[in-house]
Steps between C-alpha positions, in 0.01 A plus 500: 500500500736348222526825295711805570385846428432549140402154412176450319204294630347502158611254258740578216502326162875425545446312831193322363664412188812361668292276698302390221807413294673324782196281561464412139858454427539245813174343404633406179824354644745334234235607227679838474766535243592846571460783756172690496531799252383860618506710172619855547202778463647571162439132386193463681352785282614344178350260260494151661483669838249603742595249781669552828684151519568180300517178696645207309450516130136596457345641820447868473355697798388861537476595874195718610435628848143529640269719689321325776131577507311450818185707448167418333487814295746385238352443149590118504259485813216727355509258199483201718820351367716502822459556868789658713766443575630475137789620288512709195796600254511733191619401151706765309254725277534391145576851375780549761678160471523194270565271800183293478539478146865362505392258768229350271739472213762310729210281594383432155860408428460189704640623831333509840421850587338628813430808689547396875348704786511432885177441686645732774633836500742547799874407589399302804290260289767467251734401785271230637437374144871518412598295805236242449585481130141602422535814301373321173239310674363848617532664155287509190616453145311609186587428142520795268295324223239413751458864567507570120552823309423809718167629360597870523729769645339496851660366807418140540522275820498162618343413830529173701451326816818287631404145489232551258490356148316785333617856449355780310636740234316838516374745387256294308500203751625174346608180684854393473664185604745517803809288436693318777852425533500104470335509147753774411821313620390184329435673175833691516695159586327347189610782265 
């Protein structure tokens, strides 16, 4: 195997985020006027923050890792929304973090702001996607404003199938639009 002892087979946010950032930056070519900006945790938690990376002048991303759901016992299956295999990530609770609110404010300010999540959960798939320059093609992006204000202090999640066009915000199921890389890059270049 490729990994020595102690190497994780589960994805880390840093590895995924690096691959996403590289693919976006390379895809924007000469359109970039500065290096991607990763705020410190201190800055990320302050007003105007909430994001993991700024690429170009107005593309803000927040990385989210997913759980892979392979059994039909999940709520999403019982409600007839999604069939396995699908992926799910959790948003920070409203009473524990201002992250979602700050991301919505950034987007209201005319920026492109997205949660971005992989449609896979392991390092081997990340490697395959990275080498084929297909990390973004196998990721899903969600606008904080599409998600809207979190309705309460419960834990809320977003569930999706890779390659699908519809995702779901739960606990009260509501359809969300799943964004794709080409439209995001073209919008970022126009900015």
